[in-house]
Coordinates of N, CA and C in Angstrom, one line a residue:
M34 N -13.0 23.5 -6.4 CA -13.7 22.6 -7.2 C -13.0 21.6 -7.7
V35 N -11.8 21.9 -8.3 CA -10.9 20.9 -8.9 C -10.2 20.1 -8.0
K36 N -10.0 20.7 -6.9 CA -9.3 20.1 -5.7 C -10.1 19.1 -5.1
K37 N -11.5 19.3 -4.9 CA -12.5 18.1 -4.5 C -12.6 17.1 -5.5
I38 N -12.5 17.3 -6.8 CA -12.6 16.4 -7.8 C -11.4 15.3 -7.7
L39 N -10.2 15.9 -7.6 CA -8.9 15.3 -7.6 C -8.9 14.5 -6.3
R40 N -9.3 15.1 -5.0 CA -9.4 14.1 -3.9 C -10.4 12.9 -4.1
W41 N -11.4 13.1 -4.6 CA -12.5 12.1 -4.7 C -12.0 11.1 -5.7
G42 N -11.3 11.5 -6.8 CA -10.7 10.7 -7.8 C -9.6 9.8 -7.2
G43 N -8.7 10.4 -6.4 CA -7.5 9.8 -5.7 C -8.2 8.7 -4.8
L44 N -9.2 9.0 -3.9 CA -9.9 7.9 -3.2 C -10.3 6.8 -3.8
A45 N -11.1 7.2 -5.1 CA -11.7 6.0 -5.7 C -10.7 5.3 -6.3
F46 N -9.5 5.8 -6.8 CA -8.2 5.0 -7.4 C -7.8 4.1 -6.2
L47 N -7.7 4.7 -5.0 CA -7.1 4.0 -3.9 C -8.0 2.7 -3.7
V48 N -9.1 3.0 -3.6 CA -10.2 1.8 -3.2 C -10.1 0.7 -4.3
F49 N -10.0 1.1 -5.5 CA -10.1 0.2 -6.8 C -8.7 -0.5 -6.8
F50 N -7.5 0.2 -6.5 CA -6.4 -0.4 -6.4 C -6.3 -1.6 -5.4
V51 N -6.8 -1.1 -4.1 CA -6.6 -2.2 -3.0 C -7.7 -3.3 -3.3
A52 N -8.9 -3.2 -3.9 CA -9.8 -4.1 -4.2 C -9.3 -5.1 -5.1
Y53 N -8.7 -4.6 -6.2 CA -8.5 -5.6 -7.3 C -7.0 -6.0 -7.2
R54 N -6.1 -5.2 -6.8 CA -4.6 -5.6 -6.6 C -4.1 -5.5 -5.2
P55 N -4.7 -6.4 -4.3 CA -4.2 -6.1 -2.9 C -2.6 -6.5 -2.7
Q56 N -2.3 -7.3 -3.4 CA -0.7 -7.8 -3.4 C 0.3 -6.5 -3.8
S57 N -0.2 -5.9 -4.8 CA 0.7 -4.9 -5.3 C 0.4 -3.7 -4.4
A58 N -0.9 -3.4 -4.0 CA -1.0 -2.3 -3.0 C -0.2 -2.5 -1.6
A59 N -0.1 -3.6 -1.2 CA 0.6 -3.9 -0.1 C 2.2 -3.9 -0.4
N60 N 2.6 -4.0 -1.6 CA 4.1 -3.7 -2.0 C 4.3 -2.4 -2.0
V61 N 3.4 -1.6 -2.5 CA 3.6 -0.1 -2.6 C 3.8 0.2 -1.1
V62 N 2.8 0.0 -0.2 CA 2.8 0.5 1.2 C 4.2 0.1 1.9
T63 N 4.6 -1.2 1.7 CA 5.7 -1.7 2.5 C 7.0 -0.8 1.7
S64 N 6.9 -0.5 0.4 CA 8.0 0.2 -0.1 C 8.2 1.6 0.4
I65 N 7.1 2.3 0.4 CA 6.9 3.6 0.9 C 7.3 3.6 2.4
G66 N 6.9 2.6 3.3 CA 7.4 2.6 4.7 C 8.8 2.5 4.8
G67 N 9.3 1.7 3.9 CA 10.8 1.4 4.0 C 11.4 2.7 3.7
S68 N 11.1 3.4 2.6 CA 11.7 4.6 2.2 C 11.7 5.6 3.3
L69 N 10.3 5.9 3.9 CA 10.3 6.7 5.2 C 11.3 6.2 6.3
L70 N 11.4 5.1 6.4 CA 12.4 4.6 7.5 C 13.7 4.9 7.4
D71 N 14.2 4.7 6.1 CA 15.6 5.2 5.5 C 15.8 6.6 5.8
I72 N 14.9 7.5 5.5 CA 14.9 8.8 5.5 C 15.0 9.3 6.9
A73 N 14.3 8.6 7.8 CA 14.4 8.9 9.4 C 15.7 8.4 9.9
N74 N 16.1 7.3 9.5 CA 17.5 7.0 9.8 C 18.5 7.9 9.6
G75 N 18.3 8.4 8.3 CA 19.4 9.2 7.6 C 19.5 10.6 8.5
F76 N 18.3 11.1 8.9 CA 18.2 12.4 9.7 C 18.8 11.9 11.1
G77 N 18.4 10.9 11.6 CA 19.0 10.5 12.9 C 20.4 10.4 13.0
D78 N 21.2 9.7 11.8 CA 22.5 9.7 11.8 C 23.2 11.2 11.6
F79 N 22.6 11.9 10.8 CA 23.0 13.4 10.6 C 23.1 14.2 12.0
F80 N 22.0 14.0 12.8 CA 21.9 14.8 14.0 C 23.0 14.2 15.1
A81 N 23.0 12.8 15.0 CA 24.0 12.2 16.1 C 25.4 12.7 15.6
N82 N 25.6 12.9 14.4 CA 27.1 13.3 14.0 C 27.3 14.6 14.3
L83 N 26.3 15.5 14.3 CA 26.5 16.9 14.6 C 27.2 17.1 16.0
G84 N 26.7 16.3 17.0 CA 27.3 16.5 18.5 C 28.7 15.8 18.5
G85 N 29.1 15.1 17.5 CA 30.5 14.4 17.9 C 31.4 15.2 17.2

């Protein structure tokens, strides 16, 4: 029950955030995407250096 409430609350917050602060929401997504890309590059470098 609590999990369901948190899920719907999170979805409602997401819709509210995108609707009323689209620029901020875009900045958050860009930041998260950049961080994920940095992590992926780090793993790639790690595995590339294992073979050498």
